[in-house]
């Protein structure tokens, strides 16, 4: 068997995270300055990211909302700066339709909305008008309160029906079917058991035919499973384990902080999967 029989392509896209927030989940605001955030994004692309997700409002548990003006001031210079220096798809991580619109005008091509187009009365209409891919994510409650007492009768069924209903609403508003992505929202109003149930059920979400984005990088439930890993940057092993579980389930993309390590894991995973098929 020649070298060229070896699959050297990963089948899962790696979305690198560029948080432009002073109180980000995990980078402690080190990239809050626009130039530093642009440089960070370019490093993630060099490290193997297929696209970048730029966000200016922290959604960490307990985080307070930021104003539209503040969010725009954080993200627009970063998107414009990255657009001037790279061709990679750029995603805007926002719940605000006006921020999504300005970000797309500045060069973003994907709207990642953790509120699944519920962030304003015009969200569905704006998404249809932008005509770009939109990520619909499940969240119970809002970031300020979501981890206080997450509760579900059947978490898998409820997340699945919520996402399908939001996809339906987007379709009705005129968003193209091929532009809709789904995301179970790991850590957004979920206990460790809820997160694990959703990860175990990923094939069921994937089976609906929409590309699925999975974001579990450095999230707190990893520390619940490994109490020795209390800080976000001690959660790399767990983050990669979740990305591999996502790849095995057929997700389209993983949203991660540790791009180099995750991209390598996805390459090896794809090579093993294709050797299994031979
Ligand atoms: N997680 C965070 C922010 N945005 N977007 C999507 N689609 N999915 C996620 O899981 C997600 C997100 C919070 O994580 P961070 O503050 O570490 O970036």
Coordinates of N, CA and C and ligand atoms in Angstrom, one line a residue, residues 17 19 25-26 59 93 112 114 135 137 183 188 213 215 219 255 257, ligand 1:
X17 N -10.8 29.7 18.2 CA -11.6 30.7 19.0 C -10.7 32.0 19.2
X19 N -11.4 35.1 21.3 CA -12.3 35.9 22.2 C -11.7 37.3 22.4
X25 N -13.8 33.3 28.9 CA -13.8 31.9 29.5 C -12.4 31.5 29.9
X26 N -11.5 31.7 29.0 CA -10.2 31.0 29.1 C -8.9 31.7 28.8
X59 N -19.8 34.6 27.2 CA -21.0 33.9 27.5 C -20.7 32.9 28.6
X93 N -19.3 35.6 16.6 CA -20.0 35.0 17.7 C -20.8 36.1 18.4
X112 N -22.5 33.0 14.1 CA -22.6 32.0 15.2 C -23.4 32.6 16.3
X114 N -25.3 32.0 19.8 CA -25.6 31.1 20.9 C -27.1 31.2 21.4
X135 N -25.1 29.6 12.7 CA -25.1 28.5 13.7 C -26.1 28.7 14.7
X137 N -27.5 27.6 18.2 CA -27.1 26.8 19.4 C -28.1 26.8 20.4
X183 N -26.0 23.3 16.9 CA -25.0 23.1 18.0 C -25.7 22.8 19.3
X188 N -24.0 25.2 28.3 CA -25.0 26.3 28.3 C -26.3 25.9 29.0
X213 N -22.0 21.7 14.7 CA -20.8 22.3 15.3 C -20.8 22.0 16.8
X215 N -18.9 22.6 20.5 CA -18.0 23.5 21.3 C -17.9 23.0 22.7
X219 N -14.1 23.4 28.6 CA -15.3 23.7 29.4 C -15.2 23.0 30.8
X255 N -15.2 23.7 17.7 CA -14.8 25.1 18.0 C -13.8 24.9 19.2
X257 N -10.0 26.1 21.4 CA -8.9 27.0 21.7 C -7.5 26.4 21.3
Ligands
LIG1 N1 -19.2 28.3 23.5 C1 -18.8 29.5 23.9 C2 -19.0 30.6 23.1 N2 -19.6 30.5 21.9 N3 -20.6 29.2 20.2 C3 -21.0 28.0 19.8 N4 -21.6 27.8 18.6 N5 -20.8 26.8 20.6 C4 -20.2 26.9 21.8 O1 -20.2 25.8 22.5 C5 -19.8 28.1 22.3 C6 -20.0 29.3 21.5 C7 -18.1 29.7 25.2 O2 -16.8 29.3 25.2 P1 -15.5 30.2 25.3 O3 -15.9 31.4 26.1 O4 -14.5 29.3 25.9 O5 -15.2 30.7 23.9

